Short mmCIF file of C-alpha atoms in Angstrom, two decimals:
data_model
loop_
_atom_site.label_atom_id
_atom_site.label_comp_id
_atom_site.label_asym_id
_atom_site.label_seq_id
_atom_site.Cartn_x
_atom_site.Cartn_y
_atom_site.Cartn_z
CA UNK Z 1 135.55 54.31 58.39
CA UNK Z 2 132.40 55.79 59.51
CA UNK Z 3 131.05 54.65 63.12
CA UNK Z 4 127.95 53.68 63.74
CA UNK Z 5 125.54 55.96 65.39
CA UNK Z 6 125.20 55.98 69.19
CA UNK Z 7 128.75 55.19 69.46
CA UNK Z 8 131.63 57.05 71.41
CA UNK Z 9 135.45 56.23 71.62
CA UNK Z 10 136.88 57.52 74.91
CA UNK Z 11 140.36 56.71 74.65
CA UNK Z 12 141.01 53.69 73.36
CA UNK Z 13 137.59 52.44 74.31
CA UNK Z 14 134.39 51.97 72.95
CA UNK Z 15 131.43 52.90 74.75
CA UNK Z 16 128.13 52.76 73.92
CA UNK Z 17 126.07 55.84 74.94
CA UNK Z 18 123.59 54.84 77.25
CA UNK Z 19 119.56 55.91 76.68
CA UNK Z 20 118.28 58.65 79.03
CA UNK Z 21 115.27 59.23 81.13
CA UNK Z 22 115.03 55.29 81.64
CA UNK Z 23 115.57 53.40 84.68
CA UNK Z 24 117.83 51.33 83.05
CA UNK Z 25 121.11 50.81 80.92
CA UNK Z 26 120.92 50.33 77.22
CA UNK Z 27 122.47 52.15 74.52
CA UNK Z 28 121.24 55.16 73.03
CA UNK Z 29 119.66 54.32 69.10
CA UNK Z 30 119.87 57.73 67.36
CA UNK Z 31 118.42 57.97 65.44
CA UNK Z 32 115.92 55.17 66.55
CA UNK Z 33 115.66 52.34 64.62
CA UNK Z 34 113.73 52.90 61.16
CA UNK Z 35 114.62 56.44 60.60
CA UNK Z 36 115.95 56.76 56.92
CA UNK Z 37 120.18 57.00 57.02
CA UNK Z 38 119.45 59.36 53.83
CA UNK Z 39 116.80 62.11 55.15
CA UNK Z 40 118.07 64.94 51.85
CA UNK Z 41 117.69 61.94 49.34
CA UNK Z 42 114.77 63.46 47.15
CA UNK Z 43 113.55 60.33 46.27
CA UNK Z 44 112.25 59.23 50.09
CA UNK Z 45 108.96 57.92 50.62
CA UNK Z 46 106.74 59.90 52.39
CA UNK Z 47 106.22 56.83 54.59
CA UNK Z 48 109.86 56.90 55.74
CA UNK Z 49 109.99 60.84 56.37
CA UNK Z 50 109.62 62.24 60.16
CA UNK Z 51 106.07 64.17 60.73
CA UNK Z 52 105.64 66.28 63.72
CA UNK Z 53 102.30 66.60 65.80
CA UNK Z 54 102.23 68.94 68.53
CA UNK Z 55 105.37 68.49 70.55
CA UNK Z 56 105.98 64.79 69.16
CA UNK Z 57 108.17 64.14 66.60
CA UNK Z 58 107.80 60.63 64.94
CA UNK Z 59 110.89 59.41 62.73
CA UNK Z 60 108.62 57.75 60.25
CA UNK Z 61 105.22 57.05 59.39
CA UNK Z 62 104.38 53.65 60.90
CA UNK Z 63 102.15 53.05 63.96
CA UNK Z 64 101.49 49.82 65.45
CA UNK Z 65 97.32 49.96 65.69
CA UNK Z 66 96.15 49.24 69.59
CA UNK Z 67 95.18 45.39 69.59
CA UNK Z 68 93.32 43.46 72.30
CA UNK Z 69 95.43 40.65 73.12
CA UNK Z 70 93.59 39.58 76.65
CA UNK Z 71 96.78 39.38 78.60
CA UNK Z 72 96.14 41.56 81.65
CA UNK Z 73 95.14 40.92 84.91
CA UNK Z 74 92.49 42.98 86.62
CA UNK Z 75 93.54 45.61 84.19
CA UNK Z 76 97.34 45.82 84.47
CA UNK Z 77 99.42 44.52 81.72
CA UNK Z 78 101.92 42.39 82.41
CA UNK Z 79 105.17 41.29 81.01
CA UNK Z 80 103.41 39.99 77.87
CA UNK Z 81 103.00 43.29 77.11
CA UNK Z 82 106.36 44.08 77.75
CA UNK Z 83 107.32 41.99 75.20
CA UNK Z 84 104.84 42.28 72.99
CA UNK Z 85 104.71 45.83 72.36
CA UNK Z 86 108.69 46.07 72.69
CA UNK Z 87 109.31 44.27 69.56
CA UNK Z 88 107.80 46.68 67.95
CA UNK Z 89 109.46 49.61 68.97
CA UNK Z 90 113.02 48.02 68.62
CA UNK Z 91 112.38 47.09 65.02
CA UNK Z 92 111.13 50.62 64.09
CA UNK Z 93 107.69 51.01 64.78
CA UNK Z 94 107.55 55.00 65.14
CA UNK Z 95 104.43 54.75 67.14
CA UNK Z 96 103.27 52.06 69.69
CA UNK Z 97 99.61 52.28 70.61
CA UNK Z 98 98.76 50.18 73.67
CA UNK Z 99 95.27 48.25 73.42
CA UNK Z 100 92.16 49.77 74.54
CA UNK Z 101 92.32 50.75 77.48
CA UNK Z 102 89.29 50.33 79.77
CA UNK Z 103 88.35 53.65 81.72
CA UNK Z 104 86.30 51.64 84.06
CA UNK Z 105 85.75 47.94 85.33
CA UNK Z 106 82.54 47.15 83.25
CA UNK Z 107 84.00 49.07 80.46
CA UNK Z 108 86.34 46.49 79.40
CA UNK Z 109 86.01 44.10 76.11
CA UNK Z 110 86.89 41.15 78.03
CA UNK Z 111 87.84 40.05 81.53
CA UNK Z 112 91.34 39.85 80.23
CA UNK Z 113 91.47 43.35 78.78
CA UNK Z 114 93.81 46.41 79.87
CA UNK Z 115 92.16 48.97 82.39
CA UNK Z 116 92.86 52.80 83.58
CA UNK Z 117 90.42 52.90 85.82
CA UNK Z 118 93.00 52.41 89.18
CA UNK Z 119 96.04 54.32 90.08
CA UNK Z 120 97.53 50.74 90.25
CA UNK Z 121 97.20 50.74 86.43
CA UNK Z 122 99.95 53.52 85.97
CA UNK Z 123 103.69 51.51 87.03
CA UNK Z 124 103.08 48.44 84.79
CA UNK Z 125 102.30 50.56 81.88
CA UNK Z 126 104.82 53.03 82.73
CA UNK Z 127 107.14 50.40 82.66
CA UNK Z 128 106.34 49.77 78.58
CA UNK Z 129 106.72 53.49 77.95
CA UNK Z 130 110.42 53.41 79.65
CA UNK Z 131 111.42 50.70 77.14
CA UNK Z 132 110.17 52.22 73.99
CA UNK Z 133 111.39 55.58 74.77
CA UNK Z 134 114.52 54.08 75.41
CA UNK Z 135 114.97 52.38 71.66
CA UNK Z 136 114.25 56.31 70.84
CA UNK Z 137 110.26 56.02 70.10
CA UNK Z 138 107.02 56.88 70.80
CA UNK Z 139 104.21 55.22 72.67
CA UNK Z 140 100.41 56.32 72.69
CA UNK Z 141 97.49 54.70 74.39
CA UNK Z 142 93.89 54.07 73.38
CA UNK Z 143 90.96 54.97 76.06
CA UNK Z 144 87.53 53.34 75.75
CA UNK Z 145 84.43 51.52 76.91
CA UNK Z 146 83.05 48.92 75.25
CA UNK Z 147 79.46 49.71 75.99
CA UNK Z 148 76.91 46.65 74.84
CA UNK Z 149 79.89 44.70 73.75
CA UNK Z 150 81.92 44.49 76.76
CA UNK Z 151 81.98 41.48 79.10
CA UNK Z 152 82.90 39.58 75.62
CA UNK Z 153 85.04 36.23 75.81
CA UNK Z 154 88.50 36.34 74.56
CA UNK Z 155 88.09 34.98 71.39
CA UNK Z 156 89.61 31.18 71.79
CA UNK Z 157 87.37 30.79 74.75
CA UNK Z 158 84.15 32.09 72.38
CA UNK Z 159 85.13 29.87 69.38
CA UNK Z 160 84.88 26.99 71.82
CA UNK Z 161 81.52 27.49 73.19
CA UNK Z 162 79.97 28.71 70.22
CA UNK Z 163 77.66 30.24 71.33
CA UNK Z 164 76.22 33.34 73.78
CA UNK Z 165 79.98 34.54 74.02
CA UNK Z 166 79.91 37.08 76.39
CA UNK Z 167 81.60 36.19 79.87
CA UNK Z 168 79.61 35.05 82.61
CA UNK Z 169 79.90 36.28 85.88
CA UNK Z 170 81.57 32.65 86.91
CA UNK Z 171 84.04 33.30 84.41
CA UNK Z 172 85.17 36.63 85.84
CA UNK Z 173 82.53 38.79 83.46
CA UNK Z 174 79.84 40.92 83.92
CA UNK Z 175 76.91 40.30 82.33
CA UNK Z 176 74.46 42.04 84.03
CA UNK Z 177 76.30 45.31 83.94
CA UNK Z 178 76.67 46.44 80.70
CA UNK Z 179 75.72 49.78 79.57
CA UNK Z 180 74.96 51.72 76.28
CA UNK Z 181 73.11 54.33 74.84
CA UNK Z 182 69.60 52.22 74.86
CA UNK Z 183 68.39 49.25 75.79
CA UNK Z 184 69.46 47.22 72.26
CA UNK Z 185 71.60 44.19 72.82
CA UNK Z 186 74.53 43.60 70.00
CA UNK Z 187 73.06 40.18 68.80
CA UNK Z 188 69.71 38.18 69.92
CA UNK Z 189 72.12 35.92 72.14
CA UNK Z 190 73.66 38.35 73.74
CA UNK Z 191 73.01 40.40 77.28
CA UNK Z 192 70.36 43.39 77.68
CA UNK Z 193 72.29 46.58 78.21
CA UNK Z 194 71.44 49.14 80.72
CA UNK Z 195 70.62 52.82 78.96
CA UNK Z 196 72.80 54.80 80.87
CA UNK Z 197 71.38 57.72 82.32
CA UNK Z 198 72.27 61.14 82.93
CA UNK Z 199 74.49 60.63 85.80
CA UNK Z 200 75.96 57.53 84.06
CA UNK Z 201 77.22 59.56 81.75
CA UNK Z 202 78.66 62.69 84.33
CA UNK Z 203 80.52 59.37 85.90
CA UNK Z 204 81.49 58.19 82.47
CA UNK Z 205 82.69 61.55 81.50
CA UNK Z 206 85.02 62.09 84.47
CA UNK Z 207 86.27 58.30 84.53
CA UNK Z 208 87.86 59.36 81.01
CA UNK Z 209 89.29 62.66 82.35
CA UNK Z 210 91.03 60.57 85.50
CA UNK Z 211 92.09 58.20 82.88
CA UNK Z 212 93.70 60.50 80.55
CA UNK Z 213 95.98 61.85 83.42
CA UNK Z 214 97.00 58.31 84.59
CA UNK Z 215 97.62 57.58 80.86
CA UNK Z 216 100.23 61.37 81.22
CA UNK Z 217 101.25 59.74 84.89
CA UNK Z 218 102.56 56.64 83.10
CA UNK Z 219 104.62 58.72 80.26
CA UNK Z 220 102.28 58.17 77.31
CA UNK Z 221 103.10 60.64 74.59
CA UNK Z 222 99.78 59.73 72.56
CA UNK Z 223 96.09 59.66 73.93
CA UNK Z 224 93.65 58.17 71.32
CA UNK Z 225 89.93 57.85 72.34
CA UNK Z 226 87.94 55.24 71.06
CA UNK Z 227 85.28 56.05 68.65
CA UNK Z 228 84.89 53.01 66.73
CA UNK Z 229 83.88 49.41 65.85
CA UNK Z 230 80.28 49.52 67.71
CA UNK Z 231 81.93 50.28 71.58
CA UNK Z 232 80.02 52.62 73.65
CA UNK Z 233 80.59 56.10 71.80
CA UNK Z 234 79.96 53.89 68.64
CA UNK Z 235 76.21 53.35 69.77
CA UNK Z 236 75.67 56.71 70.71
CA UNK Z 237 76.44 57.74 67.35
CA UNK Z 238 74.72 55.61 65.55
CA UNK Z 239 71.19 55.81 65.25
CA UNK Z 240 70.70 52.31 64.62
CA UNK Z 241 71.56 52.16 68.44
CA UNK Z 242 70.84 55.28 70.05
CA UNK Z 243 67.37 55.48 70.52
CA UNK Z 244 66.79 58.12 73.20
CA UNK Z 245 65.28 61.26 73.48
CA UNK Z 246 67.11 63.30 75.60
CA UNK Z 247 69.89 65.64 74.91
CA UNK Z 248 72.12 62.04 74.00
CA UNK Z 249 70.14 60.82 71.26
CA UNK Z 250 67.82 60.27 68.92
CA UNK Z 251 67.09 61.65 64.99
CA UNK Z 252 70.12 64.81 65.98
CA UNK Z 253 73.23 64.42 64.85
CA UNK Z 254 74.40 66.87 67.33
CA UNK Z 255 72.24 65.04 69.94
CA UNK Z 256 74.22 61.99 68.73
CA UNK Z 257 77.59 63.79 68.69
CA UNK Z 258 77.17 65.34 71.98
CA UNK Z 259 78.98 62.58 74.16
CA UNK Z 260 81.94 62.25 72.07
CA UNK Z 261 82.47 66.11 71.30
CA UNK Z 262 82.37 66.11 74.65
CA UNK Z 263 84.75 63.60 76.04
CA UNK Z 264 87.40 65.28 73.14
CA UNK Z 265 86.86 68.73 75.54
CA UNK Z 266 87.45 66.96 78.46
CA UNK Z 267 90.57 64.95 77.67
CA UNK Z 268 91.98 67.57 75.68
CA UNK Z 269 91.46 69.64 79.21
CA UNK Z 270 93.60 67.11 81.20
CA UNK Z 271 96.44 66.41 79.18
CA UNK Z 272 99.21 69.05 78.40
CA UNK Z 273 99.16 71.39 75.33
CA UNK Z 274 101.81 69.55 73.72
CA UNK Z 275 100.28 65.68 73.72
CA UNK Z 276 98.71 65.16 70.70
CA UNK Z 277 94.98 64.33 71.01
CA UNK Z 278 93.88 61.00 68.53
CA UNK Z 279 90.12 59.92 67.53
CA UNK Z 280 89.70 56.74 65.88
CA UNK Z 281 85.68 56.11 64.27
CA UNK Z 282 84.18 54.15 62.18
CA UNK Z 283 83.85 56.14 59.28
CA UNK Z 284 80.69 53.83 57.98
CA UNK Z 285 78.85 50.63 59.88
CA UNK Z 286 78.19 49.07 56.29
CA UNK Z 287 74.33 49.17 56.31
CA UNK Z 288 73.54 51.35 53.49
CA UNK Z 289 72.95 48.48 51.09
CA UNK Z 290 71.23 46.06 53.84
CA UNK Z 291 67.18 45.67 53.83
CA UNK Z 292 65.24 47.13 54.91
CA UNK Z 293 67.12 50.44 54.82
CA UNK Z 294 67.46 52.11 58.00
CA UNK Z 295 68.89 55.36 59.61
CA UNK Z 296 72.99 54.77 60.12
CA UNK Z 297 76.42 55.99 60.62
CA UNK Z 298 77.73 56.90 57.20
CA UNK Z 299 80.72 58.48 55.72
CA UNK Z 300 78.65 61.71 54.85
CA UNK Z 301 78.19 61.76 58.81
CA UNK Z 302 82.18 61.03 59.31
CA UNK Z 303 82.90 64.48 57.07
CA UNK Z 304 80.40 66.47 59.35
CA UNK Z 305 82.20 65.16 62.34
CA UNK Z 306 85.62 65.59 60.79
CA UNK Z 307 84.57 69.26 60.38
CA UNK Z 308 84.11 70.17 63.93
CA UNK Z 309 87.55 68.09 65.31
CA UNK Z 310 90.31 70.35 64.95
CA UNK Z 311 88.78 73.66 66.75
CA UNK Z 312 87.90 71.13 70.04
CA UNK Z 313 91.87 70.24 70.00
CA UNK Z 314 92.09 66.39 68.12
CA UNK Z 315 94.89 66.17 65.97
CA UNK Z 316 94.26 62.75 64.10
CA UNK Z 317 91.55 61.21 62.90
CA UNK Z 318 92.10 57.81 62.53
CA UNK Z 319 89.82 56.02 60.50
CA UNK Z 320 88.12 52.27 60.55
CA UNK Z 321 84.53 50.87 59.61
CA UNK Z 322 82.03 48.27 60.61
CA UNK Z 323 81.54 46.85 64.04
CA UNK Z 324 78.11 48.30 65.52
CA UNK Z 325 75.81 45.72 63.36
CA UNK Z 326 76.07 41.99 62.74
CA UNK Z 327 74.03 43.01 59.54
CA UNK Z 328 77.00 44.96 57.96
CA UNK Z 329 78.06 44.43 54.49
CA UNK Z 330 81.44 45.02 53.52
CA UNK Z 331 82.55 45.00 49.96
CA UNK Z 332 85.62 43.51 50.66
CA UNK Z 333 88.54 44.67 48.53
CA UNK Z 334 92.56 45.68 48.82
CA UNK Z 335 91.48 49.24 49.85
CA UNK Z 336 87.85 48.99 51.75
CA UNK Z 337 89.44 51.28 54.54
CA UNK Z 338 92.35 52.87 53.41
CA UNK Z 339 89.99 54.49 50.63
CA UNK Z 340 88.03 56.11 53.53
CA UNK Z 341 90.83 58.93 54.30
CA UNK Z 342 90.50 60.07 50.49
CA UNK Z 343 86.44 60.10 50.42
CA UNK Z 344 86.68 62.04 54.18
CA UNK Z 345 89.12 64.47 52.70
CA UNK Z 346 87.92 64.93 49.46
CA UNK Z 347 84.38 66.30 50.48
CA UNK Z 348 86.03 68.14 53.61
CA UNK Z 349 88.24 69.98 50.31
CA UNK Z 350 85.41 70.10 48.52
CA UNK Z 351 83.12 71.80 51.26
CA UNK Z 352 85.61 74.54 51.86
CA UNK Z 353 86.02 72.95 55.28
CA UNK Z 354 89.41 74.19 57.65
CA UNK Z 355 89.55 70.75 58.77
CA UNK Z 356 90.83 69.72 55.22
CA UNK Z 357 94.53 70.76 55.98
CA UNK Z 358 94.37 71.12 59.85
CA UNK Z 359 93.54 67.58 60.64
CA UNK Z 360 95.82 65.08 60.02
CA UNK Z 361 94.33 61.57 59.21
CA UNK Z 362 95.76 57.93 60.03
CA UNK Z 363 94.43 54.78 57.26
CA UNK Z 364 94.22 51.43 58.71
CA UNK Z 365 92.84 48.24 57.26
CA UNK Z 366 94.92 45.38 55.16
CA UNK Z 367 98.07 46.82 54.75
CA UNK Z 368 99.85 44.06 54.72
CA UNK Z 369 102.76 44.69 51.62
CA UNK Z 370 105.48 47.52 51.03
CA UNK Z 371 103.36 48.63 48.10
CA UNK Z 372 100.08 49.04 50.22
CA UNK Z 373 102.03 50.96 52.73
CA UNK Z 374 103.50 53.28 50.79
CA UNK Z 375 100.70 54.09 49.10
CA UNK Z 376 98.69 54.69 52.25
CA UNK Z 377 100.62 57.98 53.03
CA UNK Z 378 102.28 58.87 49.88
CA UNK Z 379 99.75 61.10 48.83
CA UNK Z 380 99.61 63.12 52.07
CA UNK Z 381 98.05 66.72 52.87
CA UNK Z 382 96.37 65.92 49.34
CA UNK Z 383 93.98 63.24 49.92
CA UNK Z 384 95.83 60.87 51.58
CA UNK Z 385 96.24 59.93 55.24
CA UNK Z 386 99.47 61.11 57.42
CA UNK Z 387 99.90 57.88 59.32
CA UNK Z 388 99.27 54.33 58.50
CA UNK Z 389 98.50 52.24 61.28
CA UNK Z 390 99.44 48.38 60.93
CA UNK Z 391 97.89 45.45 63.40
CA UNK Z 392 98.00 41.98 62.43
CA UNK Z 393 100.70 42.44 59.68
CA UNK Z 394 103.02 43.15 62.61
CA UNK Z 395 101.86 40.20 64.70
CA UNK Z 396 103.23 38.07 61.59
CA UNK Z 397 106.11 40.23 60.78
CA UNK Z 398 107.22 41.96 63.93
CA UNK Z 399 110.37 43.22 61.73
CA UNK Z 400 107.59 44.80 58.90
CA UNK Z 401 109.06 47.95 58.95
CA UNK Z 402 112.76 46.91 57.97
CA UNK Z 403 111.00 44.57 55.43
CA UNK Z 404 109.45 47.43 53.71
CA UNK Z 405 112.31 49.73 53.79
CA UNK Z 406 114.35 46.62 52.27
CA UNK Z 407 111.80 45.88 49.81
CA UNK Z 408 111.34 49.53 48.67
CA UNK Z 409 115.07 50.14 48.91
CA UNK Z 410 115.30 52.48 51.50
CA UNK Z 411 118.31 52.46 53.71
CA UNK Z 412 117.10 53.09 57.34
CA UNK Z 413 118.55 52.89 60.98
CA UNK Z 414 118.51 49.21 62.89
CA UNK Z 415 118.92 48.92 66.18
CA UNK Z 416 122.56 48.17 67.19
CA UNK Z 417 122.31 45.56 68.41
CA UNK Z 418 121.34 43.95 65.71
CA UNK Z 419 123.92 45.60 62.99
CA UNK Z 420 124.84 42.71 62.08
CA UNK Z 421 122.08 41.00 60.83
CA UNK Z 422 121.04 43.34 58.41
CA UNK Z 423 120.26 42.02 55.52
CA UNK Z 424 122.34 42.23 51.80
CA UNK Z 425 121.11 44.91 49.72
CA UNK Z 426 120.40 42.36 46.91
CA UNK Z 427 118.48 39.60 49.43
CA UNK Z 428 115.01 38.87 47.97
CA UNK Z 429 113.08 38.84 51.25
#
């Protein structure tokens, strides 16, 4: 009879080997939930093979995507976080990104939003990284400022009022101190940013370095810096919003470039050697068929970028859309982002360009079936993505990645606590 795994007889007892490096008992899962029990089996889906990144070693494919869920107070998270971002771990999530992470006060989506600006910051979200390393994963955290979109209402609150939905000072935001890279406001209804200046940025670029080594302090294993969906570096990349004309902005893409090339030097300077380094963007802001045409972010720009990541030390690029212009136009469709990794890689192959096999790639967007998730990575160093990163598909299915190794008939590892709920191999689920 062959014993489950984790589990010692010592004498005539059972005992459960207990997890280490916690500060806590429970038993050991190894392998960690959602690891395939056949690893030689030739006929494996990529998406349920181990990939190693620097010194991490994932035990499949899946990453729960960082999602705002305006649960923390005064930037710590709290035991909704706990909870929420446990699930996913137990139930085989290789990767756990925490939400966006706020390097500073003003930098924050909402007043409700996670922060790293405070040493305070560090034991509450240490506290999440003891409990998924001790179901035997990995846990990553995403750094950003919201720029022009930050003192936002959490999204209930907004669909109330209706309208002007950024915070008001009276309701713990901060609308007169919101910054990007020129004086453009997101919508008509919403607040006048600040352009920062020089020194805004110096302060800016050492509130991510202090971040990134509380992030190290509280036993994150990922660092992802937040590119995308029209925050702060967002609008200095764009040239629909960056409209200076120093060094920061304007018609030059390396003008435009220059903050975020940056901030990838600086965190990749704080963190150790073996922490993989992440970069999510929005590969396109969806403007090239609005009128009047104007100057954006496209995914022609997203290949030059790609190009340069891998000699300044990122690892991943993981790739989203939209977000920097209520005028975007998205062509909706099954595959409007995950085709993005494919078009990025393609030309990168195409140019000649290193970055074609040293960069690994994450897809995100709609993957919300076994089919769609498979097919995500199962093309790999070819011209498919490496990771695929899942949000609201585990908010309704917390258990998504036992569903898809049921559904796709791969046998894989559940916690063991919960052996005996597994499901038939014949239930339709």
């Amino acid at each position: 009879m062959t014993r489950p795994t984790g589990v010692t007889h010592r004498g005539s007892k059972t005992v459960s080997l207990p997890a280490t490096g916690v500060p806590f008992y429970t038993p050991a899962q190894s392998p960690p939930a959602g690891a395939t029990l056949q690893p030689d089996a030739a006929d494996v889906p990529t998406l349920f093979t181990p990939i190693t990144i620097r010194g991490l070693e994932l035990a499949n494919r899946f990453v729960v995507s960082p999602m705002c869920t305006y649960s923390a107070d005064d930037g710590h998270l709290t035991d909704f976080h706990l909870v929420h971002l446990g699930q996913y771990a137990l139930h085989g999530a290789a990767l756990t990104i925490v939400e966006a992470a706020s390097v500073t006060p003003h930098g924050r989506i909402s007043p409700e939003d996670a922060g790293l600006w405070q040493d305070s910051h560090i034991a509450p979200l240490k506290r999440v990284a003891d409990f998924i390393h001790s179901q035997g994963q990995k846990v990553g955290i995403q750094l950003a400022h919201a720029g022009r979109k930050a003192s936002h209402l959490a999204p209930w609150h907004a669909a109330i009022r209706g309208e002007h939905q950024f915070a008001l000072e009276s309701e713990g935001g901060w609308p007169n101190d919101t910054f990007s890279a020129s004086n453009i406001p997101y919508a008509p209804d919403w607040v006048d940013p600040v352009a920062m200046t020089i020194e805004d940025i110096a302060e800016l670029r050492a509130a991510f370095v202090a971040a990134a080594k509380r992030a190290v302090a509280a036993g994150m294993d990922v660092i992802e810096i937040h590119g995308a969906h029209g925050y702060l570096i967002s609008q200095f990349l764009s040239p629909t919003t960056n409209k200076r004309t120093d060094q920061y902005g304007g018609t030059s893409f390396e003008n435009r470039t220059r903050l975020l090339l940056e901030l990838v030097q600086d965190v990749r300077a704080a963190i150790p050697d073996t922490m993989p380094l992440f970069l999510r963007i929005s590969a396109t802001e969806w403007l090239e068929t609005v009128e009047p045409k104007e100057p954006s972010w496209t995914v022609q720009d997203s290949v030059r970028l790609a190009a340069l990541l891998p000699a300044l030390g990122v690892d991943l690029l993981d790739v989203s859309s939209g977000g920097n212009s209520q005028k975007q136009r998205i062509a909706m469709h099954t595959h409007y982002q995950t085709d993005l990794v494919p078009a990025i890689k393609t030309a990168l192959r195409e140019q000649g360009s290193p970055a074609a096999d040293k960069l690994l790639f994450g897809a995100v967007g709609l993957v919300t079936t076994a089919e769609l998730a498979k097919e995500a990575v199962q093309r790999g160093g070819s011209v498919g993505a490496d990771l695929v990163l899942v949000a609201r598909q585990f908010l309704r299915e917390p258990e998504f990645v036992q569903r898809v190794a049921h559904q796709l008939g791969v046998p894989v590892k559940w916690p063991l606590q919960y052996l005996r709920s597994q499901w038939n191999a014949d239930a339709k689920i």
